[in-house]
mmCIF file of C-alpha atoms in Angstrom:
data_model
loop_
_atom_site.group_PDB
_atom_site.id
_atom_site.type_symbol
_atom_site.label_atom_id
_atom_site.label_comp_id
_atom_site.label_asym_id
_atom_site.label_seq_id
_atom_site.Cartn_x
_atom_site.Cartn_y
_atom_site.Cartn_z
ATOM 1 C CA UNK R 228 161.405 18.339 121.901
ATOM 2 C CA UNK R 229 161.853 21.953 121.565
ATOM 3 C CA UNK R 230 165.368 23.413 123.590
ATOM 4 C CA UNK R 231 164.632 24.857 126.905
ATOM 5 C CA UNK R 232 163.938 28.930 126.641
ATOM 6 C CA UNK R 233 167.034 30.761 127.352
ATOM 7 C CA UNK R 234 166.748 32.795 130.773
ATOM 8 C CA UNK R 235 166.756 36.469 130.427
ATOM 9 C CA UNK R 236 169.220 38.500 132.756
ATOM 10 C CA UNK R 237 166.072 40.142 134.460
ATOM 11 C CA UNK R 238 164.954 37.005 135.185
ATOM 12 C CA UNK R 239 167.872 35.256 136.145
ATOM 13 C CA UNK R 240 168.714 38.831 138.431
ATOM 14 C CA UNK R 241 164.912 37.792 140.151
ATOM 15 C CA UNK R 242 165.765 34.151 140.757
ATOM 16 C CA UNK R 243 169.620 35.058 142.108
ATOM 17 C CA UNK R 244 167.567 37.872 144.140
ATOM 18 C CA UNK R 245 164.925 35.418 145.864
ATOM 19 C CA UNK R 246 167.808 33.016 146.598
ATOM 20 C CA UNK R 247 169.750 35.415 148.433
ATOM 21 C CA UNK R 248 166.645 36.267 151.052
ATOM 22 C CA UNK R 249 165.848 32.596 151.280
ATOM 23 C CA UNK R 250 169.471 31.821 152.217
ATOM 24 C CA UNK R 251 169.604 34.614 154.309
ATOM 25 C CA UNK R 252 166.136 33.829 156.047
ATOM 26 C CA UNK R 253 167.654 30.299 156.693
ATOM 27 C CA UNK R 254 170.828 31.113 158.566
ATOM 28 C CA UNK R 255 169.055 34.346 160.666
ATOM 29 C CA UNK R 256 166.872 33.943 164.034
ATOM 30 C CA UNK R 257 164.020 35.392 165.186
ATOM 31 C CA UNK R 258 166.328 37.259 167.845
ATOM 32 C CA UNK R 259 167.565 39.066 165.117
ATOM 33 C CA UNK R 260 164.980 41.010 163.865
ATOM 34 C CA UNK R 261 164.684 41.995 167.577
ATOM 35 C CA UNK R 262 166.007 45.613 168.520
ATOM 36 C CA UNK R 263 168.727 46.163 170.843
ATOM 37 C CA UNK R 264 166.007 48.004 173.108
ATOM 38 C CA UNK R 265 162.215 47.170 173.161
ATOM 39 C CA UNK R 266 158.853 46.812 175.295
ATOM 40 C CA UNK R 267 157.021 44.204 175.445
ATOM 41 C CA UNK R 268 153.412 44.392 177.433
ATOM 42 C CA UNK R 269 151.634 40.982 178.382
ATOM 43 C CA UNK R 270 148.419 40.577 179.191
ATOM 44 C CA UNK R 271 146.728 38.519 181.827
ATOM 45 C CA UNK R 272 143.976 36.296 180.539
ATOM 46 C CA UNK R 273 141.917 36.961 184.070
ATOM 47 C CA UNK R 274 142.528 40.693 182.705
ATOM 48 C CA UNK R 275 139.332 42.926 181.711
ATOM 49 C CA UNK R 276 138.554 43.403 177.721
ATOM 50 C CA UNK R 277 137.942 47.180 178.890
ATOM 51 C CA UNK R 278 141.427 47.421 180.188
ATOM 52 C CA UNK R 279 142.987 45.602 177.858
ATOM 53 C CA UNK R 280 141.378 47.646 174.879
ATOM 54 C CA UNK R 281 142.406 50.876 177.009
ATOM 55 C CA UNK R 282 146.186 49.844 177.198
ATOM 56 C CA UNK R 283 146.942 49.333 174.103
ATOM 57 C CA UNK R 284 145.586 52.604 172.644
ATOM 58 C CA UNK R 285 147.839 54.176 175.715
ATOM 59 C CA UNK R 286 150.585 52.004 174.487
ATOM 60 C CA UNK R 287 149.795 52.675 170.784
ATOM 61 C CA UNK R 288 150.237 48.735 170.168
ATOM 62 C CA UNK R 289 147.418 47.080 168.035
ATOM 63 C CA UNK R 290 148.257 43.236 169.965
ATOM 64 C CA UNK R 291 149.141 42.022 173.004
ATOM 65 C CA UNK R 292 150.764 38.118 173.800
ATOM 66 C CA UNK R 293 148.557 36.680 176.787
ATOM 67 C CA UNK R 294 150.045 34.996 179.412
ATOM 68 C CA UNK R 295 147.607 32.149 181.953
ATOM 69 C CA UNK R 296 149.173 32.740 185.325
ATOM 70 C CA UNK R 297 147.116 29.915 186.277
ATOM 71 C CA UNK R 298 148.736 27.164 184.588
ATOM 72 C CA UNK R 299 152.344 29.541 183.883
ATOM 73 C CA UNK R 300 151.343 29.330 180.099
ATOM 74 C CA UNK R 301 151.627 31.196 177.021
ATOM 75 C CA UNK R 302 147.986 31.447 176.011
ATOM 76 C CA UNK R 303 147.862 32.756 172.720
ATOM 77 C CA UNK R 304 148.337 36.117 171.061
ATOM 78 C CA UNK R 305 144.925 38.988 171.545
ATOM 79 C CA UNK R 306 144.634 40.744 167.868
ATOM 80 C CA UNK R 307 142.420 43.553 166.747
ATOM 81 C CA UNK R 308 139.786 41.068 165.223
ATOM 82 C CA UNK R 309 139.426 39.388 169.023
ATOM 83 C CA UNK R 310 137.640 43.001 169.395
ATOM 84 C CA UNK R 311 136.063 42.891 166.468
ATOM 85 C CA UNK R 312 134.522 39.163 167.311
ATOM 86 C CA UNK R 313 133.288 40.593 170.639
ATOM 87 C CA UNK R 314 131.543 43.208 168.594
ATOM 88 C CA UNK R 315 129.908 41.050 166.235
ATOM 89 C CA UNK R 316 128.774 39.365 169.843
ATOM 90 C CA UNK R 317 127.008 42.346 170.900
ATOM 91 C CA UNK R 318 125.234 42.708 167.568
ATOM 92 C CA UNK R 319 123.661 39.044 167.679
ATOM 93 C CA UNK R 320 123.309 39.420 171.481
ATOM 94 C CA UNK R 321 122.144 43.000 172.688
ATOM 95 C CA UNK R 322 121.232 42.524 175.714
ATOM 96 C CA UNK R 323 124.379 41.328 176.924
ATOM 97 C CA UNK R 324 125.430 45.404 176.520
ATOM 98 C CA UNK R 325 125.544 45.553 179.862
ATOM 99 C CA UNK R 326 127.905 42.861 180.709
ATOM 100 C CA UNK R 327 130.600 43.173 177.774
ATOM 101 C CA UNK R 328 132.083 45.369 180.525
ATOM 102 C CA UNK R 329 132.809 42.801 182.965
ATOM 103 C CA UNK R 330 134.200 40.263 180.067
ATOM 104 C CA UNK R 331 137.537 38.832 181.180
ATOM 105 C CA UNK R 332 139.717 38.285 178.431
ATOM 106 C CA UNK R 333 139.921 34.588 179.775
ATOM 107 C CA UNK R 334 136.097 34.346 178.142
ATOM 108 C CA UNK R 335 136.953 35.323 174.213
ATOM 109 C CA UNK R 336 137.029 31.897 173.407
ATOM 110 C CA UNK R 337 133.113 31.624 175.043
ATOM 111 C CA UNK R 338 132.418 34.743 172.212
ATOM 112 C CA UNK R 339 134.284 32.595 169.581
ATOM 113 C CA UNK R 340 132.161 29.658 170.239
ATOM 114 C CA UNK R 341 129.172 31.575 170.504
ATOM 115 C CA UNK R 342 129.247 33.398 167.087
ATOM 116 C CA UNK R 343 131.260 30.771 165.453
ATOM 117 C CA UNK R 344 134.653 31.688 164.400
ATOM 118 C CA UNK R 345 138.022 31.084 164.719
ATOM 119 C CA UNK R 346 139.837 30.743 168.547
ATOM 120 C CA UNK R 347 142.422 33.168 169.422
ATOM 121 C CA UNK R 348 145.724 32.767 167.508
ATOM 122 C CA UNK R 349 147.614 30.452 169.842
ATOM 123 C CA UNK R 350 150.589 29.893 167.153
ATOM 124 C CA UNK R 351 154.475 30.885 168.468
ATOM 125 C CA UNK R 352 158.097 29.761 167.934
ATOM 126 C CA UNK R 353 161.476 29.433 169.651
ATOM 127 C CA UNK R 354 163.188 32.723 168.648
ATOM 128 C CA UNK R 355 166.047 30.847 168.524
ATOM 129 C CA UNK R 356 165.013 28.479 165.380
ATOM 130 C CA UNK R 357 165.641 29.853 161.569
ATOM 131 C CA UNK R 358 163.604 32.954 160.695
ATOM 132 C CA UNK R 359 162.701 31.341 157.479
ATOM 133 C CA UNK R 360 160.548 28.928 159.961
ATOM 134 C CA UNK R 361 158.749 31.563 161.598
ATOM 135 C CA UNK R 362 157.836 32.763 157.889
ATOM 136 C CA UNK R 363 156.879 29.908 156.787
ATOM 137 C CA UNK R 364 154.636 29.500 159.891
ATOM 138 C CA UNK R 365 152.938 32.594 160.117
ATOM 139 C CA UNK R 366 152.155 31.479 155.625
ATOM 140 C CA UNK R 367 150.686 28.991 156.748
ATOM 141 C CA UNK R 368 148.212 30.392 159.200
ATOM 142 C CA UNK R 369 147.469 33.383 157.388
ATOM 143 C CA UNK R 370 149.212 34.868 160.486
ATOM 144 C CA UNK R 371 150.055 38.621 160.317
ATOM 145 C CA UNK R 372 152.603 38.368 163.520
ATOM 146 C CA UNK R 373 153.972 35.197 165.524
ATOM 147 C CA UNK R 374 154.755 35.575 168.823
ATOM 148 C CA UNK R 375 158.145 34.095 170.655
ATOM 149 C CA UNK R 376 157.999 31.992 173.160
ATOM 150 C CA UNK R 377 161.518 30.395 174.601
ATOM 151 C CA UNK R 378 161.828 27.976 177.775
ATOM 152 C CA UNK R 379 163.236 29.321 180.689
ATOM 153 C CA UNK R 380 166.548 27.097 181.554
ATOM 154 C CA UNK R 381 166.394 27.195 185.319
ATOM 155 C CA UNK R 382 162.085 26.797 185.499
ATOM 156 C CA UNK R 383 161.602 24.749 182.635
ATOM 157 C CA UNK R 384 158.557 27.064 182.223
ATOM 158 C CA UNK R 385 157.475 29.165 179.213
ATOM 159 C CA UNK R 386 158.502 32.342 179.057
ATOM 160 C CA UNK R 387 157.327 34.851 176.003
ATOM 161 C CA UNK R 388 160.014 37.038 174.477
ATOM 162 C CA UNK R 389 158.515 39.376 172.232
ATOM 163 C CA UNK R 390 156.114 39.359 169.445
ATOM 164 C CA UNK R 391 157.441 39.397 165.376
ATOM 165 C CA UNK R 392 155.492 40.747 162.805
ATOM 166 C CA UNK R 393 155.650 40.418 158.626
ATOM 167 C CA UNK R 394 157.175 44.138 158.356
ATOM 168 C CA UNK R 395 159.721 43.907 161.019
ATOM 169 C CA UNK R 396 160.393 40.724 158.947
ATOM 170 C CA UNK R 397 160.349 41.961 155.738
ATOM 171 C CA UNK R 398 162.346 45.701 156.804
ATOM 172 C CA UNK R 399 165.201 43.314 158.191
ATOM 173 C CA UNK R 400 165.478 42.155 154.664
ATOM 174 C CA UNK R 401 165.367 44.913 153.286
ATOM 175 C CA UNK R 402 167.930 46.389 155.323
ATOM 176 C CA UNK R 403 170.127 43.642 155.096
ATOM 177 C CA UNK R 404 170.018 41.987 151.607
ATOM 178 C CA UNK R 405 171.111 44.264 149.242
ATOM 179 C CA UNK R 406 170.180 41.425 146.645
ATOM 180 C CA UNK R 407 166.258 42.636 146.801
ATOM 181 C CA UNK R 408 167.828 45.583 144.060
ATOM 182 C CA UNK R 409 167.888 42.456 142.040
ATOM 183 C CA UNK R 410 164.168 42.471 141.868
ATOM 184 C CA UNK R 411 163.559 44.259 138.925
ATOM 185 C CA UNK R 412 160.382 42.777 137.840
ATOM 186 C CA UNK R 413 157.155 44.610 137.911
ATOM 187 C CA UNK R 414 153.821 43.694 139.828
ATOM 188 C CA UNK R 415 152.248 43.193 136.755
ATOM 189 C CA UNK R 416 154.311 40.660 135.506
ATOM 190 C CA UNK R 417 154.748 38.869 138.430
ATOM 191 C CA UNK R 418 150.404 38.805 138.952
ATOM 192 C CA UNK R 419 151.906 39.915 142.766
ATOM 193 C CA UNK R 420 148.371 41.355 144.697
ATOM 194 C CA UNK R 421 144.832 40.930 144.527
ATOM 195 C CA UNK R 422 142.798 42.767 141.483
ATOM 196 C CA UNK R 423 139.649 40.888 141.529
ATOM 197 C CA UNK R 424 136.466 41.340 143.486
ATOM 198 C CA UNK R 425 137.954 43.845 146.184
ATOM 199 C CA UNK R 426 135.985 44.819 148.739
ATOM 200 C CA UNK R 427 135.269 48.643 148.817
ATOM 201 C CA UNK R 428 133.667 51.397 150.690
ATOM 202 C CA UNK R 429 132.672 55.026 150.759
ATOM 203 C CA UNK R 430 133.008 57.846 153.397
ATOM 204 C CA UNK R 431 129.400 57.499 153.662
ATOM 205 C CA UNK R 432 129.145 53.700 154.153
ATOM 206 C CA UNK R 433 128.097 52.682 158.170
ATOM 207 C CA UNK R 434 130.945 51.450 159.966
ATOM 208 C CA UNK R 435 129.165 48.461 160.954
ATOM 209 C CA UNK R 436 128.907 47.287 157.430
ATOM 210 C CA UNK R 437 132.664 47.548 156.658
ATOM 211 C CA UNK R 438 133.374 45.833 159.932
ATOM 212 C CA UNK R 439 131.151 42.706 158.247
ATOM 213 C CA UNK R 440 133.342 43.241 155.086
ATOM 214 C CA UNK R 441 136.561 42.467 157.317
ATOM 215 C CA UNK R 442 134.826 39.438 158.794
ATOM 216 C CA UNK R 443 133.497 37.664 155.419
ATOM 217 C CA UNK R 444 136.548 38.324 153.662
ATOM 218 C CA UNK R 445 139.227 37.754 156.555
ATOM 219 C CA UNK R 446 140.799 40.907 155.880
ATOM 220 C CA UNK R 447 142.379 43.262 157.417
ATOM 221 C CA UNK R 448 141.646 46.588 155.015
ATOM 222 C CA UNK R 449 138.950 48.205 153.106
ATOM 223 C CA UNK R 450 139.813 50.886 150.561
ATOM 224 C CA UNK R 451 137.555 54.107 150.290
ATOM 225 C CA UNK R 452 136.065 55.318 147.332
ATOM 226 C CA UNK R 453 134.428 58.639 145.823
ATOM 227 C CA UNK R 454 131.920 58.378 143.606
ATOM 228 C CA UNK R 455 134.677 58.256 140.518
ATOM 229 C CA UNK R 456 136.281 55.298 141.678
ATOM 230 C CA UNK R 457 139.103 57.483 142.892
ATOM 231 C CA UNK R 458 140.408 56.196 146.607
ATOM 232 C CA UNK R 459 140.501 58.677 149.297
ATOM 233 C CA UNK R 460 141.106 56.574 152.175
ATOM 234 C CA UNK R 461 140.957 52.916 153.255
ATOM 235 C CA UNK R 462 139.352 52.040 156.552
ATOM 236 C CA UNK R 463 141.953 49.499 158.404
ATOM 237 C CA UNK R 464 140.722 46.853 161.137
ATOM 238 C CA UNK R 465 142.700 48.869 164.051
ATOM 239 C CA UNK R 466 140.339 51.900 163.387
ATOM 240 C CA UNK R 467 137.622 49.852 165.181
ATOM 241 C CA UNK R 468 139.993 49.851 168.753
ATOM 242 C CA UNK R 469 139.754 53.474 168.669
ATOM 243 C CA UNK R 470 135.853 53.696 167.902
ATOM 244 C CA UNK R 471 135.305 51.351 170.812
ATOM 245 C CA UNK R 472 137.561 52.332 173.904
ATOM 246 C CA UNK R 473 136.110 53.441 177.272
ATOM 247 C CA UNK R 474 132.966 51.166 175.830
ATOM 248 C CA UNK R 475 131.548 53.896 173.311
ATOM 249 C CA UNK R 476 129.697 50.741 171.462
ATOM 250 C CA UNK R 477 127.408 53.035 169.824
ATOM 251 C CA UNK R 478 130.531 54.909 167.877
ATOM 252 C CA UNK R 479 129.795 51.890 165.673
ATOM 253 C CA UNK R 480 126.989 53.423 164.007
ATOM 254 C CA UNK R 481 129.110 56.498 162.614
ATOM 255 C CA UNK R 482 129.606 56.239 158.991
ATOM 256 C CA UNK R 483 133.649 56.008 157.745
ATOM 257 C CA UNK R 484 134.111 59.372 157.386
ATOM 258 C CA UNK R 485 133.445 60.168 160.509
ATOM 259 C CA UNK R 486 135.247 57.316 162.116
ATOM 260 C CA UNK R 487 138.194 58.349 160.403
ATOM 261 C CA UNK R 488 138.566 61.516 161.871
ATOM 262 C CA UNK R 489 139.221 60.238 165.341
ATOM 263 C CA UNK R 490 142.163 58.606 163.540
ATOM 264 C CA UNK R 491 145.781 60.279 165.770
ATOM 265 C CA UNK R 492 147.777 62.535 164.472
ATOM 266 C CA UNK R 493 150.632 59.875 164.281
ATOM 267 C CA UNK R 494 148.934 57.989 161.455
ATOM 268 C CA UNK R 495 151.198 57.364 158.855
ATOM 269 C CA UNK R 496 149.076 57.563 156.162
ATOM 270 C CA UNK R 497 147.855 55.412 152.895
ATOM 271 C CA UNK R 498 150.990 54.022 150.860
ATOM 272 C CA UNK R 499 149.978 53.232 146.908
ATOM 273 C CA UNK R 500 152.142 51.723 144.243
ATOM 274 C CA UNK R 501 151.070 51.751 140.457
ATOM 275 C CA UNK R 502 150.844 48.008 139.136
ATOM 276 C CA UNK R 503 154.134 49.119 136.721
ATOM 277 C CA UNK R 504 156.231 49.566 140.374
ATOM 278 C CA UNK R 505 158.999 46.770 140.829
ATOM 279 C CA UNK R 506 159.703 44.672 143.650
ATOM 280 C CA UNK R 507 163.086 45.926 144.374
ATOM 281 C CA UNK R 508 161.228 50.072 144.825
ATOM 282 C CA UNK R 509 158.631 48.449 146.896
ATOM 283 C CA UNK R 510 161.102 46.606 149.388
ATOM 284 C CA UNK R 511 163.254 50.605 149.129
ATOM 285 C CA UNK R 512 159.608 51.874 150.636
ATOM 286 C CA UNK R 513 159.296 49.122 153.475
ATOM 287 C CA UNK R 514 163.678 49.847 154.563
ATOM 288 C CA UNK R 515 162.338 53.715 154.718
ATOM 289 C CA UNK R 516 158.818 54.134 156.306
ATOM 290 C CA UNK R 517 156.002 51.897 157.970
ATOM 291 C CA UNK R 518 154.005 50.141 155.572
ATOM 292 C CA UNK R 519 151.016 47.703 156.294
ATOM 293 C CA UNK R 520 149.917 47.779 152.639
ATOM 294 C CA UNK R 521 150.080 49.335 149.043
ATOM 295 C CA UNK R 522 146.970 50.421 147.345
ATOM 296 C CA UNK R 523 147.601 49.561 143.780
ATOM 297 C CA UNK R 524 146.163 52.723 141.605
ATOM 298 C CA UNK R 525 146.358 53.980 138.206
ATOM 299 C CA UNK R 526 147.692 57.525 136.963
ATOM 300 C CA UNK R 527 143.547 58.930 138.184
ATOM 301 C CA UNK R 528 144.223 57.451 141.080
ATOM 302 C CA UNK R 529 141.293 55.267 141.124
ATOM 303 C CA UNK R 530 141.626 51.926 142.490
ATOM 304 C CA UNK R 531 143.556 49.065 140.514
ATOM 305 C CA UNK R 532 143.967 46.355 143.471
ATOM 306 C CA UNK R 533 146.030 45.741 146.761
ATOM 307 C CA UNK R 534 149.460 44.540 147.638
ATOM 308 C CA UNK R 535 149.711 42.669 151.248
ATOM 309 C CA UNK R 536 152.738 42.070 153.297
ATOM 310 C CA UNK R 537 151.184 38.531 153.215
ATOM 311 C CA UNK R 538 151.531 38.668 149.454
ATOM 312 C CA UNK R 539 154.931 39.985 149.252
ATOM 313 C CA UNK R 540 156.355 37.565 151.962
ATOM 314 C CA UNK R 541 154.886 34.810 150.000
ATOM 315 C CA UNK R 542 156.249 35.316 146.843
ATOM 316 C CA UNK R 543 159.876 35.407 148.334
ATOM 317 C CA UNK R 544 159.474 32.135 150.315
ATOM 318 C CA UNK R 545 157.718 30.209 147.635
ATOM 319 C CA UNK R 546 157.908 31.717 143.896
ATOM 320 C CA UNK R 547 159.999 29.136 142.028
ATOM 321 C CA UNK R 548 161.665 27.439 145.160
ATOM 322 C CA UNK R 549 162.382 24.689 143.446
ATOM 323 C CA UNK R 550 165.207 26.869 141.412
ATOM 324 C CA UNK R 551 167.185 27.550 144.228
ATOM 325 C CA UNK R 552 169.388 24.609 142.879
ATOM 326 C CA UNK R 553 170.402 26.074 140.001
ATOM 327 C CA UNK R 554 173.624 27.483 139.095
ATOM 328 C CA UNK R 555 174.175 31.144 139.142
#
């Protein structure tokens, strides 16, 4: 039997690195990734879609926890692609135009039914249990953000806390373990991303198209293209609240480009890694600036593949858990 392969120091650095967030995911709540100050808005499930859709573009949030004051009930957490399901509603049912106004957000899960897809995200956690938990939740249902729901002592009752998403997550580690310089491996060793059969777009493509694209692929992005493969852009699933507010259905038929345009001021722009970067540079962007995604490219810029906070946050929780064992 031929002697085990010694372990390099770069790997053995990588394996000592993923321990350290693992360890330090397992003894760290959910409270703690909470700041010292925050809002939190709820919304009503007797509450309008219109209104809803309207607050949180005043509020500059992108999902809201709902709340049945019915039943005093957490009721599940209202996401971008709720909208975009409602959408998709109008297109197989146009005649219902007229009433997508008076929807309540208490009848999504009617839309769901009707066009078939998955109910609202009704997943949560105590904010008291292990933050590794609420990782290892949100993994397993493909989850971008977990809401936390705590019980009050005195009513017994639910009571929702605030709402935790993968970079909050993943900036508290980087803020707090300095072990992630220890991940000195690149993407393309560690086959971290997506670099097959990507979905794409250009400026010209309808927006109703790339909308489908999100659907069919269950995701939340769609890079943009010129005619040299170079990207210019990527269209993101929030982009759709802003096409849509105040009812302005028929925004839908723009093409990218000009849905793009209506984009804020405030947006941060496109981040892009090459597939050479290491872990330990990506996790120094996510400590300094607000990053959904990297657009892997190449030195033309053109498009190489994609790197999710879903992607990143799996390889620390899983990639070689077994070795956590092992002696340093």
């Amino acid at each position: 039997m031929a002697p085990a392969k010694a372990e390099s120091a770069v790997e053995r650095d990588q394996r000592i690195g993923l321990q350290r967030i693992r360890d330090f995911l397992k003894v760290r709540t959910s409270y703690d990734v909470l700041p010292l100050s925050f809002r939190l808005i709820i919304f009503d499930t007797a509450l309008l879609v219109k209104s809803s859709l309207t607050i949180l573009i005043q509020n500059g949030i992108v999902s809201a926890p709902l709340w049945d004051s019915e039943t005093s009930t957490f009721a599940g957490l209202l996401t971008t692609f709720d909208y975009i399901n409602l959408i998709q509603y109008y297109w197989q049912n146009p005649e219902s135009l007229n009433r997508i106004d008076q929807f309540k957000l208490n009848s999504l899960r009617d839309i769901e039914r009707a066009i078939g897809v998955a109910p609202l995200e009704t997943l949560s956690i105590r904010p008291t249990r292990p933050l590794y938990e609420a990782c290892r939740s949100m993994l397993e249902s493909r989850s971008r953000r977990i809401p936390l729901v705590d019980i009050d002592d005195e009513t017994k009752r639910a009571m929702i806390v605030s709402v935790v998403t993968q970079y909050r997550i993943l900036k508290f580690v980087a803020v707090n373990v300095q072990e992630t310089q220890l991940l000195r491996k690149p993407l393309r060793i560690l086959n971290l991303g997506t670099y097959k059969n990507l979905e794409t777009a250009k400026m010209e493509t309808p927006v109703f198209e790339v909308i489908h694209q999100l659907v069919n692929c269950n995701i939340s992005s769609v890079p943009i293209l010129n005619s040299d493969g170079v990207v210019t852009n990527v269209f993101e699933a929030v982009d759709v609240i802003t096409l849509i507010k105040g009812g302005m259905y028929d925004e839908l038929n723009q093409n990218v480009g000009e849905a793009l345009q209506k984009r804020s001021d405030d947006f941060p722009g496109i981040y892009t890694c090459s597939i050479d970067d290491r872990l330990d540079t990506i996790f120094d962007t996510i400590r300094k600036s607000r990053v959904h995604r990297f657009v892997v490219i190449d030195e033309d810029n053109r498009l190489v593949g994609i790197l999710t906070l879903s992607d990143i946050l799996e390889y620390i929780l899983l990639e070689g858990e077994g070795d956590d064992l092992k002696p340093e």
